[in-house]
Short mmCIF file of C-alpha atoms and ligand atoms in Angstrom, two decimals:
data_model
loop_
_atom_site.label_atom_id
_atom_site.label_comp_id
_atom_site.label_asym_id
_atom_site.label_seq_id
_atom_site.Cartn_x
_atom_site.Cartn_y
_atom_site.Cartn_z
CA MET A 208 31.65 14.73 3.44
CA HIS A 209 31.61 18.49 3.49
CA GLY A 210 28.98 21.08 2.72
CA ASN A 211 25.26 20.64 2.79
CA LEU A 212 23.47 17.68 1.34
CA LEU A 213 20.41 19.75 0.47
CA GLU A 214 20.25 23.46 -0.23
CA ILE A 215 16.93 25.09 -0.92
CA HIS A 216 17.17 28.72 -1.86
CA GLY A 217 14.32 31.18 -2.43
CA LEU A 218 11.82 28.45 -3.35
CA HIS A 219 8.63 29.84 -4.87
CA LYS A 220 5.72 27.74 -5.99
CA ARG A 221 2.24 28.69 -7.10
CA TYR A 222 -0.83 26.75 -8.10
CA GLY A 223 -2.51 28.99 -10.61
CA SER A 224 -2.79 32.35 -8.93
CA VAL A 225 -2.29 31.03 -5.41
CA GLU A 226 1.23 31.34 -4.09
CA VAL A 227 1.82 28.30 -1.92
CA LEU A 228 5.55 28.63 -1.22
CA LYS A 229 6.68 32.21 -0.79
CA GLY A 230 10.44 31.95 -0.67
CA VAL A 231 11.69 29.03 1.36
CA ASP A 232 15.37 28.84 2.34
CA CYS A 233 16.67 25.72 3.98
CA ASN A 234 19.99 23.94 4.27
CA VAL A 235 20.28 20.36 5.38
CA ALA A 236 23.59 18.84 6.43
CA HIS A 237 24.47 15.19 5.98
CA GLY A 238 22.88 13.04 8.63
CA GLU A 239 20.37 15.60 9.82
CA VAL A 240 16.87 14.49 10.71
CA ILE A 241 14.47 17.35 10.15
CA SER A 242 10.82 17.36 11.08
CA ILE A 243 8.56 19.74 9.25
CA ILE A 244 5.49 20.75 11.20
CA GLY A 245 2.79 23.31 10.59
CA SER A 246 -0.91 23.66 10.11
CA SER A 247 -2.82 22.21 7.19
CA GLY A 248 -2.22 24.05 3.93
CA SER A 249 1.00 25.69 5.07
CA GLY A 250 2.97 24.09 2.21
CA LYS A 251 4.77 21.17 3.87
CA THR A 252 3.83 18.56 1.29
CA THR A 253 4.44 20.96 -1.57
CA MET A 254 7.95 21.63 -0.33
CA LEU A 255 8.81 17.91 -0.24
CA ARG A 256 7.28 17.38 -3.66
CA CYS A 257 9.41 20.13 -5.15
CA VAL A 258 12.56 18.50 -3.80
CA ASN A 259 11.97 15.39 -5.92
CA MET A 260 10.34 17.24 -8.79
CA LEU A 261 6.88 15.82 -8.40
CA GLU A 262 5.93 19.48 -8.65
CA GLU A 263 7.40 22.13 -10.85
CA PHE A 264 8.37 25.40 -9.23
CA GLU A 265 8.70 28.86 -10.64
CA GLY A 266 11.41 30.41 -8.54
CA GLY A 267 14.46 29.49 -6.51
CA THR A 268 16.88 26.63 -6.65
CA ILE A 269 17.16 23.23 -5.03
CA ARG A 270 20.56 21.56 -4.89
CA ILE A 271 21.54 18.10 -3.76
CA ASP A 272 25.27 17.78 -3.08
CA GLY A 273 25.66 20.92 -5.15
CA GLU A 274 23.78 19.60 -8.18
CA GLU A 275 20.86 21.75 -9.26
CA ILE A 276 17.63 19.76 -9.28
CA GLY A 277 15.11 19.96 -12.09
CA TYR A 278 16.23 23.13 -13.77
CA ALA A 279 19.35 24.51 -15.32
CA THR A 280 20.02 28.20 -15.31
CA ALA A 281 22.28 29.35 -18.11
CA GLY A 282 22.71 32.89 -19.38
CA GLY A 283 19.91 34.10 -17.14
CA GLU A 284 17.50 31.62 -18.70
CA ARG A 285 15.90 28.92 -16.62
CA ARG A 286 15.03 25.65 -18.32
CA ARG A 287 13.54 22.41 -17.14
CA LYS A 288 16.07 19.61 -17.50
CA PRO A 289 15.32 16.71 -19.86
CA GLU A 290 13.03 14.02 -18.43
CA LYS A 291 15.77 11.40 -18.35
CA GLU A 292 17.96 13.68 -16.29
CA ILE A 293 15.09 14.46 -13.94
CA ALA A 294 14.38 10.74 -13.53
CA ARG A 295 18.01 10.22 -12.53
CA GLN A 296 17.85 13.12 -10.08
CA ARG A 297 14.66 11.78 -8.53
CA ALA A 298 16.51 8.62 -7.63
CA LEU A 299 18.84 10.73 -5.44
CA THR A 300 15.93 11.08 -3.05
CA GLY A 301 13.53 8.48 -1.75
CA MET A 302 9.96 9.28 -0.89
CA ALA A 303 7.34 7.64 1.29
CA PHE A 304 3.77 8.80 0.79
CA GLN A 305 0.84 9.20 3.10
CA GLN A 306 -1.15 6.69 1.00
CA PHE A 307 1.77 4.20 0.61
CA ASN A 308 1.20 3.94 -3.16
CA LEU A 309 2.46 0.39 -3.44
CA PHE A 310 2.03 -1.16 -6.88
CA PRO A 311 -1.00 -3.41 -6.38
CA HIS A 312 -0.11 -5.84 -9.18
CA MET A 313 3.25 -6.69 -7.66
CA THR A 314 4.24 -8.64 -4.57
CA ALA A 315 6.00 -6.91 -1.70
CA LEU A 316 9.36 -8.13 -3.01
CA GLN A 317 8.59 -7.10 -6.59
CA ASN A 318 7.66 -3.64 -5.34
CA VAL A 319 11.09 -3.32 -3.77
CA THR A 320 13.09 -4.82 -6.65
CA LEU A 321 11.46 -2.94 -9.54
CA GLY A 322 13.60 0.18 -9.17
CA LEU A 323 16.70 -1.86 -8.41
CA ARG A 324 16.36 -3.68 -11.71
CA LEU A 325 15.22 -0.80 -13.91
CA VAL A 326 17.10 2.12 -12.40
CA LYS A 327 20.07 0.53 -10.67
CA LYS A 328 20.36 -2.09 -13.44
CA MET A 329 20.91 -4.90 -10.97
CA SER A 330 20.58 -8.52 -11.99
CA ARG A 331 17.54 -10.45 -10.83
CA GLU A 332 19.55 -12.29 -8.16
CA GLU A 333 21.24 -9.16 -6.89
CA SER A 334 18.00 -7.21 -6.69
CA GLN A 335 16.20 -10.03 -4.93
CA ALA A 336 18.94 -10.43 -2.38
CA LEU A 337 18.94 -6.71 -1.62
CA GLY A 338 15.15 -6.57 -1.65
CA GLU A 339 14.97 -9.38 0.87
CA THR A 340 17.56 -7.69 3.05
CA TRP A 341 15.43 -4.56 3.24
CA LEU A 342 12.16 -6.40 3.74
CA ASP A 343 13.90 -8.15 6.60
CA ARG A 344 14.98 -4.80 8.00
CA VAL A 345 11.35 -3.65 8.14
CA GLY A 346 10.30 -7.01 9.58
CA LEU A 347 8.41 -8.29 6.56
CA LEU A 348 10.63 -10.90 4.96
CA SER A 349 8.02 -13.56 5.66
CA ARG A 350 5.49 -11.50 3.66
CA LYS A 351 7.66 -10.99 0.60
CA ASP A 352 5.33 -12.86 -1.73
CA HIS A 353 2.18 -11.15 -0.51
CA TYR A 354 0.37 -8.62 -2.64
CA PRO A 355 -0.38 -5.23 -1.07
CA SER A 356 -4.07 -6.12 -0.77
CA GLY A 357 -3.07 -8.88 1.62
CA LEU A 358 -1.09 -6.60 3.93
CA SER A 359 -2.22 -4.29 6.70
CA GLY A 360 -1.74 -0.54 6.30
CA GLY A 361 1.24 -0.55 8.59
CA GLN A 362 2.81 -3.41 6.67
CA GLN A 363 2.16 -1.69 3.35
CA GLN A 364 3.84 1.45 4.60
CA ARG A 365 6.85 -0.51 5.78
CA VAL A 366 7.15 -2.14 2.35
CA ALA A 367 6.85 1.31 0.77
CA ILE A 368 9.67 2.58 2.96
CA ALA A 369 11.77 -0.46 2.08
CA ARG A 370 11.09 0.21 -1.60
CA ALA A 371 12.37 3.77 -1.26
CA ILE A 372 15.34 3.08 0.96
CA ALA A 373 16.56 0.06 -1.07
CA MET A 374 17.44 2.51 -3.85
CA SER A 375 20.04 3.94 -1.46
CA PRO A 376 18.91 7.54 -1.81
CA ARG A 377 21.03 10.29 -0.31
CA LEU A 378 17.98 11.84 1.26
CA MET A 379 14.68 10.38 2.42
CA LEU A 380 11.44 12.34 2.28
CA PHE A 381 8.54 11.20 4.45
CA ASP A 382 5.17 12.84 3.99
CA GLU A 383 2.92 12.07 6.95
CA VAL A 384 3.61 8.38 6.64
CA THR A 385 1.41 7.50 9.60
CA SER A 386 -1.60 9.75 8.94
CA ALA A 387 -3.55 7.16 6.98
CA LEU A 388 -2.98 4.42 9.57
CA ASP A 389 -5.15 3.11 12.35
CA PRO A 390 -3.68 4.25 15.67
CA GLU A 391 -2.49 0.78 16.65
CA LEU A 392 -0.37 0.54 13.47
CA VAL A 393 1.45 3.85 13.87
CA ALA A 394 4.16 2.61 16.22
CA GLU A 395 5.53 -0.11 13.92
CA VAL A 396 6.04 2.41 11.13
CA LEU A 397 7.59 5.06 13.37
CA GLN A 398 9.91 2.37 14.69
CA VAL A 399 11.20 1.80 11.15
CA VAL A 400 11.68 5.52 10.57
CA ARG A 401 13.48 5.87 13.86
CA SER A 402 15.85 3.02 13.05
CA LEU A 403 16.74 4.68 9.75
CA ALA A 404 17.40 7.93 11.59
CA ASP A 405 19.62 6.07 14.04
CA ASP A 406 21.56 4.72 11.07
CA GLY A 407 22.44 8.25 10.06
CA MET A 408 20.05 8.56 7.10
CA THR A 409 19.45 12.19 6.20
CA MET A 410 15.73 12.83 6.22
CA LEU A 411 13.01 15.39 5.94
CA LEU A 412 9.83 14.27 7.55
CA VAL A 413 6.51 16.00 7.51
CA THR A 414 4.63 14.84 10.54
CA HIS A 415 1.79 15.55 12.90
CA GLU A 416 3.33 13.24 15.48
CA MET A 417 4.75 15.88 17.82
CA ARG A 418 6.14 13.47 20.32
CA PHE A 419 7.99 11.64 17.56
CA ALA A 420 9.29 14.89 16.04
CA TYR A 421 10.50 15.90 19.47
CA GLU A 422 12.33 12.65 20.02
CA VAL A 423 14.01 11.93 16.70
CA SER A 424 14.72 15.28 15.05
CA SER A 425 17.92 17.18 15.19
CA ARG A 426 15.97 20.18 13.96
CA VAL A 427 12.34 21.16 13.56
CA ILE A 428 11.01 23.47 10.88
CA PHE A 429 7.71 25.19 11.44
CA MET A 430 6.00 26.09 8.18
CA ASN A 431 3.57 28.95 8.26
CA GLN A 432 1.66 30.19 5.22
CA GLY A 433 4.28 29.19 2.67
CA ARG A 434 7.29 30.35 4.63
CA ILE A 435 9.51 28.93 7.34
CA GLY A 436 8.04 30.53 10.40
CA GLU A 437 10.57 29.30 12.86
CA GLU A 438 13.22 26.62 13.13
CA GLY A 439 15.55 25.24 15.71
CA ASN A 440 16.25 22.30 17.90
CA PRO A 441 13.09 20.64 19.13
CA LYS A 442 13.68 21.14 22.83
CA MET A 443 14.11 24.90 22.51
CA MET A 444 11.30 25.29 20.03
CA PHE A 445 8.70 23.28 21.87
CA ALA A 446 9.63 24.73 25.26
CA SER A 447 9.82 28.36 24.26
CA PRO A 448 8.39 29.21 20.83
CA LYS A 449 9.55 32.60 19.61
CA THR A 450 6.55 33.38 17.45
CA GLU A 451 2.91 33.73 18.33
CA ARG A 452 1.94 31.40 15.46
CA LEU A 453 4.09 28.52 16.63
CA ALA A 454 2.85 28.93 20.19
CA GLU A 455 -0.72 28.73 18.92
CA PHE A 456 0.07 25.76 16.69
CA LEU A 457 1.71 23.84 19.52
CA LYS A 458 -1.18 24.57 21.82
CA SER A 459 -3.61 23.07 19.28
CA SER A 460 -1.43 19.99 18.67
CA ARG A 461 -1.62 16.80 20.63
CA PHE A 462 1.42 15.36 22.29
CA ASP A 463 1.05 11.67 22.80
CA MET B 1232 -30.67 -38.31 -62.64
CA ASN B 1233 -28.74 -37.51 -59.50
CA PRO B 1234 -30.78 -37.36 -56.34
CA PRO B 1235 -30.92 -33.82 -54.88
CA ALA B 1236 -27.82 -33.10 -52.83
CA THR B 1237 -28.13 -33.06 -49.05
CA PHE B 1238 -27.04 -29.97 -47.08
CA SER B 1239 -23.88 -31.63 -45.87
CA GLU B 1240 -22.97 -32.51 -49.45
CA LEU B 1241 -23.53 -28.90 -50.45
CA VAL B 1242 -21.35 -27.67 -47.58
CA TRP B 1243 -18.65 -30.08 -48.66
CA LEU B 1244 -18.83 -28.79 -52.22
CA ALA B 1245 -18.67 -25.18 -50.98
CA ARG B 1246 -15.95 -25.86 -48.40
CA TRP B 1247 -13.17 -23.96 -50.15
CA PRO B 1248 -15.03 -20.68 -50.77
CA LEU B 1249 -16.39 -20.78 -47.23
CA LEU B 1250 -13.01 -21.51 -45.69
CA TYR B 1251 -11.40 -18.75 -47.73
CA GLY B 1252 -14.16 -16.45 -46.59
CA LEU B 1253 -13.59 -17.42 -42.97
CA GLY B 1254 -9.85 -16.96 -43.38
CA THR B 1255 -10.39 -13.54 -44.92
CA THR B 1256 -12.71 -12.52 -42.08
CA VAL B 1257 -10.16 -13.63 -39.50
CA ALA B 1258 -7.35 -11.86 -41.37
CA ILE B 1259 -9.30 -8.60 -41.66
CA SER B 1260 -10.31 -8.69 -38.00
CA LEU B 1261 -6.85 -9.60 -36.77
CA LEU B 1262 -5.13 -6.88 -38.79
CA ALA B 1263 -7.66 -4.26 -37.73
CA ILE B 1264 -7.52 -5.30 -34.07
CA ILE B 1265 -3.71 -5.31 -33.97
CA GLY B 1266 -3.36 -2.04 -35.88
CA GLY B 1267 -6.21 -0.45 -33.98
CA THR B 1268 -4.82 -1.52 -30.62
CA VAL B 1269 -1.36 -0.12 -31.33
CA LEU B 1270 -2.76 3.13 -32.70
CA GLY B 1271 -5.44 3.31 -30.02
CA THR B 1272 -2.96 2.82 -27.18
CA LEU B 1273 -0.89 5.73 -28.49
CA LEU B 1274 -4.08 7.73 -28.86
CA GLY B 1275 -5.03 6.92 -25.26
CA LEU B 1276 -1.60 8.04 -24.07
CA VAL B 1277 -1.93 11.33 -25.93
CA LEU B 1278 -5.48 11.84 -24.66
CA THR B 1279 -4.28 11.31 -21.10
CA TYR B 1280 -0.79 12.77 -20.93
CA GLY B 1281 -0.43 14.84 -24.10
CA SER B 1282 0.05 18.58 -24.37
CA ARG B 1283 -3.03 20.71 -24.76
CA ALA B 1284 -2.69 20.90 -28.55
CA SER B 1285 -2.04 17.20 -29.08
CA ARG B 1286 -4.90 16.31 -26.75
CA PHE B 1287 -7.19 18.52 -28.79
CA GLY B 1288 -6.11 16.85 -32.04
CA ALA B 1289 -6.54 13.36 -30.63
CA ARG B 1290 -9.92 14.25 -29.18
CA LEU B 1291 -11.11 15.61 -32.53
CA TYR B 1292 -10.02 12.42 -34.33
CA THR B 1293 -11.59 10.14 -31.74
CA ASP B 1294 -14.92 11.92 -31.60
CA PHE B 1295 -15.11 12.28 -35.37
CA VAL B 1296 -14.45 8.59 -36.01
CA ARG B 1297 -16.73 7.43 -33.22
CA GLY B 1298 -19.49 9.63 -34.52
CA THR B 1299 -19.31 8.18 -38.03
CA PRO B 1300 -21.09 4.94 -39.01
CA VAL B 1301 -18.56 2.21 -39.81
CA LEU B 1302 -20.12 1.63 -43.20
CA VAL B 1303 -19.44 5.26 -44.09
CA LEU B 1304 -15.82 4.85 -43.01
CA VAL B 1305 -15.51 1.76 -45.20
CA LEU B 1306 -17.06 3.44 -48.24
CA ALA B 1307 -15.04 6.62 -47.72
CA SER B 1308 -11.83 4.67 -47.37
CA PHE B 1309 -12.53 2.76 -50.58
CA TYR B 1310 -13.92 5.51 -52.82
CA ILE B 1311 -12.56 8.80 -51.49
CA LEU B 1312 -8.98 7.65 -50.94
CA GLY B 1313 -9.03 6.27 -54.49
CA VAL B 1314 -10.06 9.66 -55.84
CA ALA B 1315 -7.39 11.27 -53.67
CA GLY B 1316 -4.83 9.19 -55.52
CA LEU B 1317 -4.17 6.55 -52.87
CA ASP B 1318 -4.61 3.33 -54.78
CA LEU B 1319 -5.74 0.73 -52.26
CA SER B 1320 -7.30 -2.64 -52.97
CA ALA B 1321 -10.74 -3.24 -51.49
CA PHE B 1322 -9.14 -5.44 -48.85
CA GLN B 1323 -6.58 -2.77 -47.90
CA ALA B 1324 -9.14 0.02 -47.86
CA GLY B 1325 -11.46 -2.06 -45.70
CA VAL B 1326 -8.75 -2.99 -43.23
CA LEU B 1327 -7.72 0.66 -43.03
CA ALA B 1328 -11.27 1.75 -42.24
CA LEU B 1329 -11.70 -0.87 -39.55
CA THR B 1330 -8.29 -0.05 -38.08
CA VAL B 1331 -9.28 3.59 -37.77
CA PHE B 1332 -12.60 2.60 -36.25
CA CYS B 1333 -10.91 0.23 -33.80
CA SER B 1334 -8.27 2.80 -32.81
CA SER B 1335 -10.87 5.35 -31.76
CA HIS B 1336 -12.55 2.85 -29.47
CA VAL B 1337 -9.31 1.53 -28.02
CA GLY B 1338 -8.12 5.12 -27.55
CA GLU B 1339 -11.16 5.98 -25.51
CA VAL B 1340 -10.97 2.76 -23.49
CA THR B 1341 -7.26 3.30 -22.81
CA ARG B 1342 -7.81 6.88 -21.70
CA GLY B 1343 -10.56 5.81 -19.36
CA ALA B 1344 -8.41 3.10 -17.83
CA LEU B 1345 -5.33 5.29 -17.42
CA GLN B 1346 -7.35 8.07 -15.83
CA SER B 1347 -8.91 5.77 -13.30
CA ILE B 1348 -5.52 4.66 -11.98
CA HIS B 1349 -4.72 6.51 -8.76
CA LYS B 1350 -2.35 9.42 -9.36
CA GLY B 1351 -0.09 8.12 -6.59
CA GLN B 1352 0.90 5.16 -8.78
CA GLY B 1353 2.66 7.29 -11.35
CA GLU B 1354 4.18 9.41 -8.60
CA ALA B 1355 5.54 6.41 -6.75
CA ALA B 1356 7.10 5.21 -10.00
CA LYS B 1357 8.66 8.61 -10.59
CA ALA B 1358 9.89 8.78 -7.03
CA ILE B 1359 12.04 5.65 -7.45
CA GLY B 1360 13.51 7.16 -10.60
CA LEU B 1361 11.54 5.41 -13.35
CA THR B 1362 11.26 7.22 -16.66
CA PHE B 1363 7.82 7.64 -18.15
CA SER B 1364 8.22 4.72 -20.53
CA GLN B 1365 9.41 2.44 -17.71
CA SER B 1366 6.52 3.58 -15.58
CA PHE B 1367 4.05 2.91 -18.38
CA ARG B 1368 5.47 -0.48 -19.17
CA HIS B 1369 5.72 -1.80 -15.62
CA VAL B 1370 3.32 0.21 -13.47
CA LEU B 1371 0.60 2.06 -15.37
CA GLY B 1372 0.23 -0.17 -18.42
CA PRO B 1373 -0.41 -3.45 -16.61
CA GLN B 1374 -2.94 -1.81 -14.32
CA ALA B 1375 -4.66 -0.09 -17.23
CA LEU B 1376 -4.76 -3.34 -19.19
CA ARG B 1377 -6.46 -5.12 -16.33
CA LEU B 1378 -9.07 -2.38 -16.09
CA ALA B 1379 -9.58 -2.14 -19.84
CA LEU B 1380 -9.61 -5.82 -20.72
CA PRO B 1381 -13.39 -6.41 -20.70
CA ALA B 1382 -13.96 -3.36 -22.90
CA LEU B 1383 -11.10 -4.38 -25.21
CA ILE B 1384 -12.54 -7.85 -25.71
CA ASN B 1385 -15.84 -6.24 -26.50
CA THR B 1386 -14.16 -4.03 -29.09
CA ALA B 1387 -12.46 -7.04 -30.69
CA VAL B 1388 -15.82 -8.81 -31.01
CA GLU B 1389 -17.31 -5.68 -32.55
CA MET B 1390 -14.51 -5.65 -35.11
CA VAL B 1391 -15.32 -9.17 -36.24
CA LYS B 1392 -18.94 -8.18 -36.67
CA ALA B 1393 -18.00 -4.97 -38.47
CA SER B 1394 -15.83 -6.94 -40.92
CA THR B 1395 -19.07 -8.08 -42.61
CA LEU B 1396 -19.46 -4.52 -43.91
CA LEU B 1397 -16.51 -5.08 -46.20
CA SER B 1398 -18.76 -7.27 -48.34
CA VAL B 1399 -20.26 -4.00 -49.59
CA ILE B 1400 -17.02 -3.03 -51.32
CA GLY B 1401 -16.54 -6.53 -52.67
CA VAL B 1402 -14.10 -8.03 -50.20
CA ALA B 1403 -14.70 -11.78 -50.33
CA GLU B 1404 -15.02 -12.32 -46.61
CA LEU B 1405 -17.26 -14.89 -45.01
CA LEU B 1406 -20.57 -13.08 -45.54
CA LEU B 1407 -19.98 -12.36 -49.23
CA ARG B 1408 -18.80 -15.92 -49.86
CA THR B 1409 -21.85 -17.25 -48.08
CA GLN B 1410 -24.09 -15.10 -50.26
CA GLU B 1411 -22.34 -16.43 -53.37
CA VAL B 1412 -22.85 -20.00 -52.23
CA ILE B 1413 -26.51 -19.29 -51.53
CA SER B 1414 -27.00 -17.84 -55.01
CA ARG B 1415 -25.85 -21.18 -56.41
CA THR B 1416 -27.61 -23.53 -54.00
CA PHE B 1417 -30.72 -21.55 -52.97
CA GLN B 1418 -30.35 -22.91 -49.42
CA SER B 1419 -30.30 -19.50 -47.80
CA LEU B 1420 -31.51 -20.37 -44.28
CA GLU B 1421 -29.03 -23.21 -43.82
CA PHE B 1422 -26.02 -21.33 -45.10
CA TYR B 1423 -26.83 -18.16 -43.18
CA LEU B 1424 -27.09 -20.30 -40.04
CA LEU B 1425 -23.76 -21.87 -40.85
CA ALA B 1426 -22.18 -18.44 -41.31
CA GLY B 1427 -23.76 -17.31 -38.08
CA PHE B 1428 -22.27 -20.29 -36.33
CA LEU B 1429 -18.81 -19.57 -37.74
CA TYR B 1430 -18.95 -15.91 -36.59
CA PHE B 1431 -20.04 -17.12 -33.19
CA ALA B 1432 -17.11 -19.56 -33.07
CA VAL B 1433 -14.61 -16.81 -33.86
CA ASN B 1434 -16.06 -14.49 -31.23
CA TYR B 1435 -16.26 -17.27 -28.70
CA ALA B 1436 -12.57 -17.93 -29.25
CA ILE B 1437 -11.82 -14.23 -28.68
CA GLU B 1438 -13.80 -14.21 -25.44
CA ARG B 1439 -12.07 -17.33 -24.19
CA LEU B 1440 -8.71 -15.80 -24.97
CA GLY B 1441 -9.77 -12.64 -23.16
CA ARG B 1442 -10.84 -14.61 -20.09
CA TYR B 1443 -7.54 -16.40 -20.11
CA VAL B 1444 -5.59 -13.13 -20.20
CA GLU B 1445 -7.87 -11.72 -17.53
CA ARG B 1446 -7.11 -14.63 -15.26
CA ARG B 1447 -3.40 -14.37 -15.94
CA THR B 1448 -3.30 -10.66 -15.13
CA SER B 1449 -5.58 -10.71 -12.13
CA LEU B 1450 -4.11 -10.58 -8.66
CA ALA B 1451 -3.25 -13.79 -6.95
N1 ATP C 2665 -2.64 20.22 -6.92
C1 ATP C 2665 -3.01 21.38 -6.29
N2 ATP C 2665 -3.70 22.33 -6.96
C2 ATP C 2665 -4.06 23.47 -6.36
N3 ATP C 2665 -3.77 23.79 -5.09
C3 ATP C 2665 -3.07 22.90 -4.37
C4 ATP C 2665 -2.65 21.65 -4.93
N4 ATP C 2665 -1.98 20.97 -3.99
C5 ATP C 2665 -1.97 21.74 -2.90
N5 ATP C 2665 -2.62 22.90 -3.11
C6 ATP C 2665 -2.78 24.01 -2.15
O1 ATP C 2665 -1.50 24.40 -1.72
C7 ATP C 2665 -1.50 24.73 -0.34
C8 ATP C 2665 -0.42 23.95 0.37
O2 ATP C 2665 -0.73 22.57 0.30
P1 ATP C 2665 0.16 21.45 0.95
O3 ATP C 2665 -0.43 20.16 0.56
O4 ATP C 2665 1.59 21.68 0.64
O5 ATP C 2665 -0.09 21.72 2.50
P2 ATP C 2665 0.35 20.85 3.73
O6 ATP C 2665 1.13 21.76 4.61
O7 ATP C 2665 1.03 19.61 3.30
O8 ATP C 2665 -1.03 20.53 4.41
P3 ATP C 2665 -1.55 19.20 5.14
O9 ATP C 2665 -1.06 19.26 6.55
O10 ATP C 2665 -3.02 19.32 5.09
O11 ATP C 2665 -1.03 18.04 4.40
C9 ATP C 2665 -2.90 24.44 0.17
O12 ATP C 2665 -3.57 25.65 0.26
C10 ATP C 2665 -3.50 23.56 -0.89
O13 ATP C 2665 -4.87 23.80 -0.99
MG1 MG C 2666 0.50 17.53 3.34
#
């Protein structure tokens, strides 16, 4: 494929009178693994949420494979696309949340197959087969009939990742997927993310795991007060930060 | 001369009016509960997800109805709508009033349930590409139902009790039929007890049904 998978141009987002994203530009090529780091409140989550239209934004454009996400600009007028269209566009990306957000009234397998049946219009058999394949990939096939309440946090997050990835999104968004986990459960989830990266999945991952960002990313983006403060390959950035802010941020972060 | 009839003989003689009365009570309650649940669910959706203006309208309706005694709603529906040119039978007017009453309660219950579902649930549904109606049907609705069920059963029971108010506008439901039977037999205590037992039976059936649904929808 040619061109960028994701193109974010001049992204502006405000909550009320507070400007949270102040013009973000970012291109992501197919197969890139990008870690987004930065201090709390710098706009990392907001940026991800704009990409799959969980948030509206007032300025700028987001394109996936050239297709404008969420809004259509015609004759200088910017309009939100119809909900059906936005729902379709959301399925182009997959998202894993800090709090997992599994559906508590469904088993692990049902969580994974819901979108396959309703959005991908697969038959019951097809969706179950694919669902089981992905649960197997995250090491939870034996737990397919468990409800989320009967799974550990790490297991829930792995099911949540399987649910997102089974939809075969072009781009995966991970928002601090290990932050809500007990330390001993972090590794199993990072292992799943790493294996997806190794498979060539394009991903944007917001993380506080500096070691992990260093190891898996092809590029790191440092967000600072609603803008991209600095970006580059992790080795260069971590070894010799160009800005004062990044140097400070790295000093205050733990590497382990 | 015939010996005075025993109570069971009197009940047997009055079986048809009483059964019709019971049937009418069940019909009124069922219609009002079904209509009120459909309307109330929509109301709850508007109260939770509607635009500012539609939320305001729904809120006004809900608070107004909830703040009005049911008897007033029944009388208004029967007399005022008639004057306004809407020619409803007593039965229709009564069912309409109870439906409105039921919808306001279900609306409030539904709103409460939907708002107590974690925001991440709707977002996770959106993130896999579900439309709002798919999300409501498969993700939000079932969770809201589970949360709202006890309050909904309560509302249904209240509707059965409120159906007695239709006797005031001459709907021959169980209470009015009972009163007619009493005026012929003078056995007021016995027949009121019988009516009380029948109301209890209906409400007991509703609660059992509710428990059953609760068990079916609870997590394994
Ligand atoms: N729903 C909201 N309403 C109002 N302000 C919000 C909302 N969500 C986020 N914000 C504000 O927007 C700013 C950016 O938030 P965001 O969640 O994107 O930061 P973040 O970089 O992800 O931080 P963290 O590392 O703590 O997750 C913060 O100042 C936050 O307080
Ligand atoms: Mg965040």
